[in-house]
Tab-separated table of N, CA and C in Angstrom:
chain	number	residue	atom	x	y	z
A	1220	MET	N	-141.187	-1.838	-36.503
A	1220	MET	CA	-140.419	-2.551	-35.739
A	1220	MET	C	-140.859	-4.135	-35.873
A	1221	ILE	N	-139.996	-5.012	-36.434
A	1221	ILE	CA	-140.472	-6.396	-36.492
A	1221	ILE	C	-140.444	-7.205	-34.971
A	1222	THR	N	-141.410	-7.815	-34.655
A	1222	THR	CA	-141.622	-8.619	-33.471
A	1222	THR	C	-142.055	-9.924	-33.859
A	1223	ALA	N	-142.046	-10.743	-32.688
A	1223	ALA	CA	-142.544	-12.071	-32.944
A	1223	ALA	C	-143.911	-12.237	-33.398
A	1224	LYS	N	-144.815	-11.152	-32.871
A	1224	LYS	CA	-146.342	-11.367	-33.138
A	1224	LYS	C	-146.619	-10.583	-34.459
A	1225	ASN	N	-145.748	-9.853	-35.047
A	1225	ASN	CA	-146.163	-9.179	-36.217
A	1225	ASN	C	-145.107	-9.576	-37.461
A	1226	LEU	N	-144.367	-10.706	-37.200
A	1226	LEU	CA	-143.446	-11.016	-38.428
A	1226	LEU	C	-144.062	-11.368	-39.561
A	1227	VAL	N	-145.087	-12.074	-39.595
A	1227	VAL	CA	-145.767	-12.492	-40.968
A	1227	VAL	C	-146.422	-11.264	-41.713
A	1228	HIS	N	-146.480	-10.180	-40.970
A	1228	HIS	CA	-146.919	-9.069	-41.790
A	1228	HIS	C	-145.584	-8.002	-42.427
A	1229	HIS	N	-144.549	-8.686	-42.374
A	1229	HIS	CA	-143.251	-8.007	-42.694
A	1229	HIS	C	-142.568	-8.539	-43.685
A	1230	GLU	N	-141.777	-7.917	-44.397
A	1230	GLU	CA	-140.775	-8.633	-45.555
A	1230	GLU	C	-139.910	-9.401	-44.945
A	1231	PHE	N	-139.637	-10.568	-45.489
A	1231	PHE	CA	-138.738	-11.575	-44.909
A	1231	PHE	C	-137.166	-11.415	-45.622
A	1232	ILE	N	-137.081	-10.701	-46.540
A	1232	ILE	CA	-135.834	-10.556	-47.339
A	1232	ILE	C	-134.777	-9.773	-46.407
A	1233	GLY	N	-133.767	-10.417	-46.219
A	1233	GLY	CA	-132.441	-9.904	-45.397
A	1233	GLY	C	-132.474	-10.715	-44.036
A	1234	LEU	N	-133.432	-11.258	-43.625
A	1234	LEU	CA	-133.588	-12.164	-42.341
A	1234	LEU	C	-132.767	-13.303	-42.431
A	1235	LYS	N	-132.126	-13.706	-41.195
A	1235	LYS	CA	-131.499	-14.972	-41.183
A	1235	LYS	C	-132.595	-16.084	-41.028
A	1236	VAL	N	-132.429	-17.269	-41.588
A	1236	VAL	CA	-133.540	-18.228	-41.451
A	1236	VAL	C	-132.815	-19.666	-41.286
A	1237	LYS	N	-133.512	-20.561	-40.802
A	1237	LYS	CA	-132.961	-21.915	-40.710
A	1237	LYS	C	-134.273	-22.648	-41.114
A	1238	VAL	N	-134.169	-23.547	-42.152
A	1238	VAL	CA	-135.116	-24.280	-42.844
A	1238	VAL	C	-134.998	-25.734	-42.457
A	1239	THR	N	-136.106	-26.305	-42.005
A	1239	THR	CA	-136.402	-27.746	-41.848
A	1239	THR	C	-137.526	-28.367	-42.659
A	1240	SER	N	-137.545	-29.532	-43.119
A	1240	SER	CA	-138.858	-29.883	-43.874
A	1240	SER	C	-139.425	-30.851	-43.025
A	1241	LEU	N	-140.670	-30.828	-43.191
A	1241	LEU	CA	-141.726	-31.600	-42.285
A	1241	LEU	C	-141.746	-33.126	-43.094
A	1242	THR	N	-141.400	-33.068	-44.032
A	1242	THR	CA	-141.420	-34.356	-44.896
A	1242	THR	C	-140.159	-35.028	-45.027
A	1243	ASP	N	-139.145	-34.299	-45.150
A	1243	ASP	CA	-137.754	-34.755	-45.673
A	1243	ASP	C	-136.910	-34.243	-44.445
A	1244	LYS	N	-136.657	-35.190	-43.368
A	1244	LYS	CA	-135.724	-34.686	-42.333
A	1244	LYS	C	-134.297	-34.410	-42.609
A	1245	SER	N	-133.935	-34.888	-43.855
A	1245	SER	CA	-132.428	-34.427	-44.184
A	1245	SER	C	-132.359	-33.006	-44.530
A	1246	LEU	N	-133.381	-32.302	-44.899
A	1246	LEU	CA	-133.199	-30.927	-45.195
A	1246	LEU	C	-132.973	-30.169	-44.025
A	1247	ASN	N	-131.815	-29.534	-43.895
A	1247	ASN	CA	-131.581	-28.608	-42.735
A	1247	ASN	C	-130.612	-27.459	-43.180
A	1248	LEU	N	-131.012	-26.299	-43.512
A	1248	LEU	CA	-130.291	-25.297	-44.252
A	1248	LEU	C	-130.411	-24.049	-43.347
A	1249	ASN	N	-129.203	-23.298	-43.373
A	1249	ASN	CA	-129.154	-22.096	-42.689
A	1249	ASN	C	-128.702	-21.063	-43.842
A	1250	GLY	N	-129.430	-19.815	-43.688
A	1250	GLY	CA	-128.954	-19.013	-44.682
A	1250	GLY	C	-129.658	-17.531	-44.481
A	1251	ILE	N	-129.701	-16.781	-45.527
A	1251	ILE	CA	-130.370	-15.404	-45.555
A	1251	ILE	C	-131.250	-15.474	-46.553
A	1252	VAL	N	-132.533	-14.867	-46.404
A	1252	VAL	CA	-133.560	-14.753	-47.533
A	1252	VAL	C	-133.179	-13.810	-48.444
A	1253	ILE	N	-133.189	-14.010	-49.636
A	1253	ILE	CA	-132.922	-13.065	-50.764
A	1253	ILE	C	-133.911	-12.974	-51.740
A	1254	ASP	N	-134.927	-13.750	-51.650
A	1254	ASP	CA	-136.269	-13.485	-52.541
A	1254	ASP	C	-137.164	-14.493	-51.926
A	1255	GLU	N	-138.395	-14.096	-52.355
A	1255	GLU	CA	-139.681	-14.789	-51.992
A	1255	GLU	C	-140.701	-14.693	-53.086
A	1256	THR	N	-141.564	-15.733	-53.328
A	1256	THR	CA	-142.544	-15.607	-54.170
A	1256	THR	C	-143.828	-16.460	-53.340
A	1257	LYS	N	-144.790	-16.632	-54.230
A	1257	LYS	CA	-145.848	-17.298	-53.746
A	1257	LYS	C	-145.710	-18.574	-52.851
A	1258	ASN	N	-144.852	-19.371	-53.615
A	1258	ASN	CA	-144.744	-20.828	-53.212
A	1258	ASN	C	-143.348	-20.969	-52.875
A	1259	THR	N	-142.180	-20.268	-52.986
A	1259	THR	CA	-141.120	-20.525	-52.544
A	1259	THR	C	-140.466	-19.360	-51.637
A	1260	ILE	N	-139.285	-19.780	-51.159
A	1260	ILE	CA	-138.193	-18.796	-50.538
A	1260	ILE	C	-137.015	-19.161	-51.194
A	1261	LYS	N	-136.108	-18.222	-51.563
A	1261	LYS	CA	-134.823	-18.448	-51.992
A	1261	LYS	C	-133.853	-17.858	-50.924
A	1262	ILE	N	-133.060	-18.752	-50.407
A	1262	ILE	CA	-132.014	-18.310	-49.365
A	1262	ILE	C	-130.520	-18.419	-50.083
A	1263	GLU	N	-129.748	-17.691	-49.602
A	1263	GLU	CA	-128.477	-17.658	-49.748
A	1263	GLU	C	-127.680	-18.476	-48.830
A	1264	VAL	N	-126.912	-19.673	-49.025
A	1264	VAL	CA	-126.428	-20.577	-48.087
A	1264	VAL	C	-124.816	-20.400	-48.230
A	1265	ASN	N	-124.074	-20.370	-46.957
A	1265	ASN	CA	-122.630	-20.324	-47.280
A	1265	ASN	C	-122.195	-21.812	-47.092
A	1266	LYS	N	-121.456	-22.146	-47.955
A	1266	LYS	CA	-120.857	-23.497	-48.001
A	1266	LYS	C	-119.301	-23.328	-47.568
A	1267	GLY	N	-118.926	-22.324	-47.094
A	1267	GLY	CA	-117.537	-22.215	-46.519
A	1267	GLY	C	-116.595	-21.917	-47.741
A	1268	ASN	N	-115.357	-21.388	-47.298
A	1268	ASN	CA	-114.471	-20.973	-48.160
A	1268	ASN	C	-115.102	-19.710	-49.074
A	1269	GLY	N	-115.811	-18.907	-48.672
A	1269	GLY	CA	-116.307	-17.839	-49.636
A	1269	GLY	C	-117.207	-18.175	-50.585
A	1270	ILE	N	-117.679	-19.414	-50.481
A	1270	ILE	CA	-118.710	-20.111	-51.569
A	1270	ILE	C	-120.138	-19.754	-51.129
A	1271	TYR	N	-120.992	-19.268	-51.864
A	1271	TYR	CA	-122.284	-19.110	-51.531
A	1271	TYR	C	-123.048	-19.658	-52.587
A	1272	VAL	N	-124.322	-20.365	-52.302
A	1272	VAL	CA	-125.010	-21.087	-53.081
A	1272	VAL	C	-126.511	-20.546	-52.913
A	1273	GLU	N	-127.406	-20.544	-53.801
A	1273	GLU	CA	-128.678	-20.070	-53.694
A	1273	GLU	C	-129.493	-21.396	-53.728
A	1274	LYS	N	-130.428	-21.425	-52.693
A	1274	LYS	CA	-131.322	-22.690	-52.667
A	1274	LYS	C	-132.927	-22.059	-52.718
A	1275	LEU	N	-133.504	-22.825	-53.510
A	1275	LEU	CA	-134.966	-22.470	-53.718
A	1275	LEU	C	-135.750	-23.602	-52.842
A	1276	ILE	N	-136.421	-23.034	-51.719
A	1276	ILE	CA	-137.075	-23.857	-51.104
A	1276	ILE	C	-138.651	-23.679	-50.960
A	1277	PRO	N	-139.337	-24.772	-51.111
A	1277	PRO	CA	-140.822	-24.640	-51.201
A	1277	PRO	C	-141.513	-24.353	-49.909
A	1278	LYS	N	-142.322	-23.416	-49.589
A	1278	LYS	CA	-142.950	-23.079	-48.568
A	1278	LYS	C	-143.807	-24.316	-47.842
A	1279	ARG	N	-144.509	-24.889	-48.773
A	1279	ARG	CA	-145.425	-26.011	-48.350
A	1279	ARG	C	-144.368	-27.073	-47.738
A	1280	ASN	N	-144.719	-27.753	-46.662
A	1280	ASN	CA	-144.188	-28.830	-45.895
A	1280	ASN	C	-142.826	-28.447	-45.342
A	1281	SER	N	-142.494	-27.113	-45.201
A	1281	SER	CA	-141.388	-26.725	-44.479
A	1281	SER	C	-141.529	-25.927	-43.228
A	1282	MET	N	-140.563	-26.048	-42.492
A	1282	MET	CA	-140.633	-25.194	-41.175
A	1282	MET	C	-139.416	-24.027	-41.327
A	1283	PHE	N	-139.927	-22.762	-40.911
A	1283	PHE	CA	-138.946	-21.651	-41.139
A	1283	PHE	C	-138.631	-21.192	-39.603
A	1284	GLN	N	-137.459	-20.957	-39.306
A	1284	GLN	CA	-136.881	-20.429	-38.007
A	1284	GLN	C	-136.336	-19.143	-38.337
A	1285	PHE	N	-137.052	-17.983	-38.239
A	1285	PHE	CA	-136.476	-16.549	-38.762
A	1285	PHE	C	-135.912	-16.083	-37.452
A	1286	GLU	N	-134.785	-15.204	-37.541
A	1286	GLU	CA	-134.027	-14.506	-36.483
A	1286	GLU	C	-134.433	-13.052	-36.906
A	1287	ILE	N	-135.211	-12.616	-35.864
A	1287	ILE	CA	-135.684	-11.069	-36.190
A	1287	ILE	C	-134.475	-10.251	-35.539
A	1288	PRO	N	-134.389	-8.890	-35.883
A	1288	PRO	CA	-133.210	-8.136	-35.460
A	1288	PRO	C	-133.067	-7.996	-34.089
A	1289	SER	N	-134.024	-8.247	-33.198
A	1289	SER	CA	-133.723	-8.298	-31.709
A	1289	SER	C	-132.938	-9.484	-31.161
A	1290	GLY	N	-132.958	-10.557	-32.246
A	1290	GLY	CA	-132.023	-11.692	-31.839
A	1290	GLY	C	-133.108	-12.844	-31.424
A	1291	GLU	N	-134.275	-12.577	-31.374
A	1291	GLU	CA	-135.289	-13.729	-31.209
A	1291	GLU	C	-135.611	-14.513	-32.321
A	1292	ILE	N	-135.732	-15.811	-31.987
A	1292	ILE	CA	-136.008	-16.834	-33.134
A	1292	ILE	C	-137.470	-17.015	-33.017
A	1293	VAL	N	-138.191	-16.926	-34.229
A	1293	VAL	CA	-139.527	-17.144	-34.513
A	1293	VAL	C	-139.694	-18.246	-35.489
A	1294	GLU	N	-140.621	-19.372	-35.211
A	1294	GLU	CA	-140.687	-20.546	-36.005
A	1294	GLU	C	-142.173	-20.404	-36.500
A	1295	ILE	N	-142.195	-20.580	-37.982
A	1295	ILE	CA	-143.372	-20.363	-38.767
A	1295	ILE	C	-143.579	-21.562	-39.489
A	1296	ASN	N	-144.706	-22.105	-39.622
A	1296	ASN	CA	-144.944	-23.367	-40.576
A	1296	ASN	C	-145.037	-22.766	-41.856
A	1297	GLY	N	-144.543	-23.183	-42.865
A	1297	GLY	CA	-144.517	-22.585	-44.289
A	1297	GLY	C	-146.032	-22.678	-44.933
A	1298	ASN	N	-146.692	-23.740	-44.438
A	1298	ASN	CA	-148.022	-23.964	-45.157
A	1298	ASN	C	-148.787	-22.486	-44.993
A	1299	ILE	N	-148.611	-21.860	-43.794
A	1299	ILE	CA	-149.591	-20.713	-43.738
A	1299	ILE	C	-148.928	-19.509	-44.576
A	1300	LEU	N	-147.665	-19.572	-44.935
A	1300	LEU	CA	-147.072	-18.582	-45.755
A	1300	LEU	C	-147.271	-18.760	-47.304
A	1301	SER	N	-147.926	-19.720	-47.682
A	1301	SER	CA	-148.223	-19.928	-49.078
A	1301	SER	C	-148.988	-19.180	-49.962
A	1302	ILE	N	-148.807	-17.727	-49.676
A	1302	ILE	CA	-149.467	-16.725	-50.416
A	1302	ILE	C	-148.588	-15.725	-50.795
A	1303	ARG	N	-149.054	-14.876	-51.845
A	1303	ARG	CA	-148.051	-13.908	-52.439
A	1303	ARG	C	-147.551	-12.980	-51.215
A	1304	PRO	N	-146.193	-12.477	-51.220
A	1304	PRO	CA	-145.988	-11.667	-50.068
A	1304	PRO	C	-146.697	-10.482	-49.951
A	1305	GLU	N	-146.934	-9.789	-51.166
A	1305	GLU	CA	-147.701	-8.402	-50.857
A	1305	GLU	C	-149.161	-8.713	-50.330
A	1306	ASP	N	-149.580	-9.813	-50.738
A	1306	ASP	CA	-150.922	-10.233	-49.790
A	1306	ASP	C	-150.753	-10.743	-48.574
A	1307	ARG	N	-149.786	-11.383	-48.041
A	1307	ARG	CA	-149.577	-11.662	-46.706
A	1307	ARG	C	-149.356	-10.578	-45.967
A	1308	ILE	N	-148.782	-9.606	-46.377
A	1308	ILE	CA	-148.359	-8.450	-45.576
A	1308	ILE	C	-149.839	-7.706	-45.236
A	1309	LYS	N	-150.886	-7.835	-45.991
A	1309	LYS	CA	-152.188	-7.186	-45.772
A	1309	LYS	C	-152.927	-8.111	-45.081
A	1310	LYS	N	-153.032	-9.363	-44.920
A	1310	LYS	CA	-153.824	-10.363	-44.426
A	1310	LYS	C	-153.863	-10.642	-43.010
A	1311	ARG	N	-155.136	-10.665	-42.591
A	1311	ARG	CA	-155.314	-11.047	-41.081
A	1311	ARG	C	-155.191	-12.441	-40.835
A	1312	PHE	N	-154.438	-12.754	-39.852
A	1312	PHE	CA	-154.264	-14.236	-39.350
A	1312	PHE	C	-154.940	-14.600	-38.119
A	1313	LYS	N	-155.434	-15.669	-37.897
A	1313	LYS	CA	-156.222	-16.251	-36.859
A	1313	LYS	C	-154.952	-16.403	-35.753
A	1314	LYS	N	-155.287	-16.326	-34.508
A	1314	LYS	CA	-154.123	-16.822	-33.623
A	1314	LYS	C	-153.889	-18.040	-33.760
A	1315	ILE	N	-152.538	-18.592	-33.598
A	1315	ILE	CA	-152.267	-19.906	-33.790
A	1315	ILE	C	-151.784	-20.420	-32.452
């Protein structure tokens, strides 16, 4: 079960996410995670009228607010996520 404490040890694909940038304040996207690599997260954004576009967001210098299945919002700094997803799932993190 995904909780706020163990979110970084789970798969992000399929979760709702809100992305903001630490350096570019104009970046403000909402969507669903559809893919993840070491340095990027790809999200599907609804532009309205049934039009969906894919956006590739760098993890570095971005803030991610994930909505977990319980409805809780968890904010994570993308700088700590910049490792391969399969390695992130196994990695131990210091308390932040």
